Amino acid sequence: MTDALPEKGVPGEQILAELRELRAGDLPTHGGRLFAYVYDPALDGLDDLARAAHATSAHVNGLDPTAFPSLLAMENALVAAAARLLGGGPATVGSVTSGGTESLILAVKAARDAHPRIRSPRLVIPSSAHAAFAKAAHYLRVGLDVVPVQDLRADPRAMAAAITPDTVLIAASAPSYAHGVVDPIPEIAATAAEHGIRFHVDACFGGWILPYLRRLGADLPHFDLAVPGVTSISVDLHKYAYAPKGVSILLHASEELRRPQYFAHADWPGYTMINPVISSTRSGGPIAAAYATLRSIGDAGYLALAGKTRESVRVLAAAVEATDGVRLYAPAETSVVCLASDGVDLFVLADELAARGWHTQPQMAHAGHPPSIHLTVTAAVHATVESFAPGLAAAVDAARARGPVQLPPLPPLTAEAVTPELIASLAEGLGLGAGDFTQMATVNTILNAAPPALREALLTGFLSLLQRPTHGDVMT
Ligand SMILES: *Cc1c(COP(=O)(O)O)cnc(C)c1O
């Protein structure tokens, strides 16, 4: 790695060449063969537009909308668009955040701080809810009541039974990230309303595609602010709105519901700080890029993209169903295809798919669920989808030929026993030292066998090992 602070500045051309070289080692963000992390509409010219829009506002600071009214105007327009798409009414308000996690943390914070007299506030979620809720609970010291799902979906009765006098928020997903299924939002909303408890719909993943899938005739439950009892909803623009990273929207059904989300502090010698979201200084870049993306694609454009996505999901799901050795694990009702093993080692399969240029996301066994492979499907997949079935068949054959991962007997290990030295020797032994992450079956098999606390400790240790300053062979 080159030096980030060279003795003398380096010409721009050279720096951009370095960046391109670095980027060449990443998974492909475009081309419809990476089924996680990235969302690609494959629209000509859109990247250039978003880039230009990002550049116009990159140095603008969202800290103070009176200094930079351009950002306020764009934010209000984005919130209005989201509210229109997601069943908002005249009282709906919202905030632009940096991502789904921030939107969820703020939904939990608003609920917590709406009840200053509840000393030990609690949050009720289905076990399928996104990990960001656990993070919110952890950061905000809110108790977490995790309710088992039934057939992959939140169970409204069990959710109702989990409510206590300390419950400040109930949440569910539309759809869940792992399996892509929509929770029964109207039933849960009715319970929440009955108890006078806030109900957040996490539509971070699917909020910008579900309305279009419904318009295209998909049989999906109502899930948005139009459902009585839904008090807030989140949607990530950097997912199915296809905006560059760094933009999500949190909508509240009313101003009053949003109020405890804000943080204000005047009791210091500097400027009075009023923050609707977690960050204080915020770049206008992602907001301008999202604004440009929405205006460029437009409602009809999103409908067409949803149609391509839906067709791609159908073809992928059919490929899974037609392939011996794997099976669909969840109904492919939204924009996720989730497959499980029907005889083949899934972690070996994931490596074999990757070797053929199909990059999927393995998911570990959890609470009665077997390991699975997750595919986030976006419109770009449409162009390559017909070649998936032969690729999958070949990968399954290769995985069968290799056979399942055979772990050597491992010493018993607990989360507490994980030390930096142990992580370093494990990483070396597993061939991860050189930064090659293409052969992950053994690693995934070990992680899959580990209980969640140990899995967390191992991966935390590993990330911590990766995140070390690069000194050493400094070049100019
Ligand atoms: C992606 C996602 C989140 C978290 O969003 P980030 O933008 O990664 O912070 C939360 N909920 C669901 C359902 C998601 O898919």
Tab-separated table of N, CA and C and ligand atoms in Angstrom, residues 39 97-104 128-133 135 172-178 200 202-206 234 236-240 245-248 374 376, ligand 1:
chain	number	residue	atom	x	y	z
A	39	TYR	N	-26.384	-2.622	-5.320
A	39	TYR	CA	-27.690	-2.553	-5.974
A	39	TYR	C	-27.477	-1.824	-7.288
A	97	THR	N	-31.122	10.028	6.670
A	97	THR	CA	-30.020	9.508	7.481
A	97	THR	C	-28.941	8.935	6.564
A	98	SER	N	-27.908	8.397	7.172
A	98	SER	CA	-26.778	7.884	6.387
A	98	SER	C	-26.965	6.441	5.957
A	99	GLY	N	-27.981	5.762	6.514
A	99	GLY	CA	-28.175	4.364	6.157
A	99	GLY	C	-29.236	3.722	7.029
A	100	GLY	N	-29.514	2.473	6.732
A	100	GLY	CA	-30.575	1.761	7.445
A	100	GLY	C	-30.299	1.653	8.931
A	101	THR	N	-29.056	1.371	9.269
A	101	THR	CA	-28.728	1.223	10.685
A	101	THR	C	-29.025	2.517	11.435
A	102	GLU	N	-28.646	3.645	10.856
A	102	GLU	CA	-28.913	4.916	11.530
A	102	GLU	C	-30.423	5.163	11.634
A	103	SER	N	-31.161	4.834	10.584
A	103	SER	CA	-32.619	5.018	10.643
A	103	SER	C	-33.224	4.193	11.777
A	104	LEU	N	-32.748	2.953	11.921
A	104	LEU	CA	-33.310	2.093	12.965
A	104	LEU	C	-32.889	2.566	14.353
A	128	SER	N	-36.348	-12.743	12.994
A	128	SER	CA	-35.882	-12.485	11.631
A	128	SER	C	-35.487	-11.029	11.410
A	129	ALA	N	-35.677	-10.179	12.421
A	129	ALA	CA	-35.395	-8.751	12.244
A	129	ALA	C	-33.904	-8.530	12.013
A	130	HIS	N	-33.578	-7.452	11.345
A	130	HIS	CA	-32.182	-7.144	11.000
A	130	HIS	C	-31.336	-6.928	12.258
A	131	ALA	N	-30.067	-7.319	12.159
A	131	ALA	CA	-29.120	-7.185	13.271
A	131	ALA	C	-28.986	-5.736	13.750
A	132	ALA	N	-29.347	-4.788	12.895
A	132	ALA	CA	-29.228	-3.382	13.290
A	132	ALA	C	-30.123	-3.051	14.488
A	133	PHE	N	-31.204	-3.820	14.683
A	133	PHE	CA	-32.023	-3.586	15.886
A	133	PHE	C	-31.255	-3.970	17.149
A	135	LYS	N	-28.101	-3.847	17.429
A	135	LYS	CA	-27.108	-2.782	17.588
A	135	LYS	C	-27.744	-1.554	18.250
A	172	ALA	N	-41.099	-4.792	12.893
A	172	ALA	CA	-41.156	-5.959	12.012
A	172	ALA	C	-40.605	-5.539	10.656
A	173	SER	N	-40.469	-6.498	9.746
A	173	SER	CA	-39.753	-6.235	8.495
A	173	SER	C	-40.636	-6.369	7.263
A	174	ALA	N	-40.362	-5.531	6.276
A	174	ALA	CA	-41.068	-5.619	4.997
A	174	ALA	C	-40.075	-5.366	3.872
A	175	PRO	N	-39.369	-6.383	3.412
A	175	PRO	CA	-39.313	-7.739	3.953
A	175	PRO	C	-38.090	-7.908	4.829
A	176	SER	N	-37.924	-9.122	5.384
A	176	SER	CA	-36.721	-9.467	6.133
A	176	SER	C	-35.553	-9.542	5.157
A	177	TYR	N	-34.368	-9.188	5.628
A	177	TYR	CA	-33.204	-9.258	4.752
A	177	TYR	C	-32.836	-10.705	4.436
A	178	ALA	N	-32.731	-11.541	5.467
A	178	ALA	CA	-32.177	-12.888	5.274
A	178	ALA	C	-33.006	-13.721	4.306
A	200	HIS	N	-42.645	0.233	14.380
A	200	HIS	CA	-41.774	0.596	13.262
A	200	HIS	C	-41.729	-0.526	12.228
A	202	ASP	N	-39.544	-1.942	9.352
A	202	ASP	CA	-38.221	-1.870	8.742
A	202	ASP	C	-38.350	-2.273	7.275
A	203	ALA	N	-38.517	-1.248	6.440
A	203	ALA	CA	-38.552	-1.466	4.988
A	203	ALA	C	-37.255	-0.944	4.379
A	204	CYS	N	-36.177	-0.997	5.171
A	204	CYS	CA	-34.866	-0.530	4.696
A	204	CYS	C	-34.501	-1.229	3.397
A	205	PHE	N	-34.679	-2.537	3.395
A	205	PHE	CA	-34.300	-3.325	2.229
A	205	PHE	C	-35.285	-3.092	1.078
A	206	GLY	N	-36.553	-3.335	1.349
A	206	GLY	CA	-37.512	-3.430	0.248
A	206	GLY	C	-38.444	-2.252	0.047
A	234	SER	N	-38.828	2.852	7.692
A	234	SER	CA	-37.526	3.260	7.155
A	234	SER	C	-37.312	2.623	5.791
A	236	ASP	N	-34.115	2.458	2.710
A	236	ASP	CA	-32.769	2.840	2.301
A	236	ASP	C	-32.758	3.221	0.826
A	237	LEU	N	-32.392	4.470	0.553
A	237	LEU	CA	-32.302	4.873	-0.855
A	237	LEU	C	-31.091	4.239	-1.523
A	238	HIS	N	-30.092	3.840	-0.720
A	238	HIS	CA	-28.921	3.191	-1.331
A	238	HIS	C	-29.157	1.685	-1.575
A	239	LYS	N	-30.400	1.239	-1.408
A	239	LYS	CA	-30.738	-0.112	-1.841
A	239	LYS	C	-31.581	0.007	-3.121
A	240	TYR	N	-32.905	-0.225	-3.039
A	240	TYR	CA	-33.664	-0.302	-4.292
A	240	TYR	C	-34.045	1.040	-4.918
A	245	LYS	N	-24.086	4.933	-2.030
A	245	LYS	CA	-24.163	4.649	-0.593
A	245	LYS	C	-24.244	5.913	0.262
A	246	GLY	N	-24.987	5.764	1.363
A	246	GLY	CA	-25.002	6.819	2.368
A	246	GLY	C	-26.317	7.535	2.520
A	247	VAL	N	-27.437	6.924	2.083
A	247	VAL	CA	-28.732	7.597	2.222
A	247	VAL	C	-29.860	6.629	2.562
A	248	SER	N	-30.538	6.952	3.640
A	248	SER	CA	-31.750	6.226	4.029
A	248	SER	C	-32.758	7.258	4.513
A	374	HIS	N	-27.918	-16.547	0.373
A	374	HIS	CA	-28.793	-15.396	0.098
A	374	HIS	C	-28.389	-14.735	-1.218
A	376	THR	N	-29.470	-11.253	-3.110
A	376	THR	CA	-30.206	-10.012	-3.315
A	376	THR	C	-30.245	-9.780	-4.823
B	1	LIG	C1	-29.668	-3.173	4.953
B	1	LIG	C2	-30.696	-3.310	6.011
B	1	LIG	C3	-30.590	-2.615	7.229
B	1	LIG	C4	-29.335	-1.848	7.616
B	1	LIG	O1	-29.031	-0.905	6.680
B	1	LIG	P1	-27.552	-0.331	6.432
B	1	LIG	O2	-27.800	0.647	5.349
B	1	LIG	O3	-26.671	-1.478	6.046
B	1	LIG	O4	-27.095	0.319	7.688
B	1	LIG	C5	-31.636	-2.716	8.113
B	1	LIG	N1	-32.712	-3.473	7.839
B	1	LIG	C6	-32.824	-4.188	6.702
B	1	LIG	C7	-34.046	-5.020	6.474
B	1	LIG	C8	-31.820	-4.128	5.765
B	1	LIG	O5	-31.897	-4.849	4.633
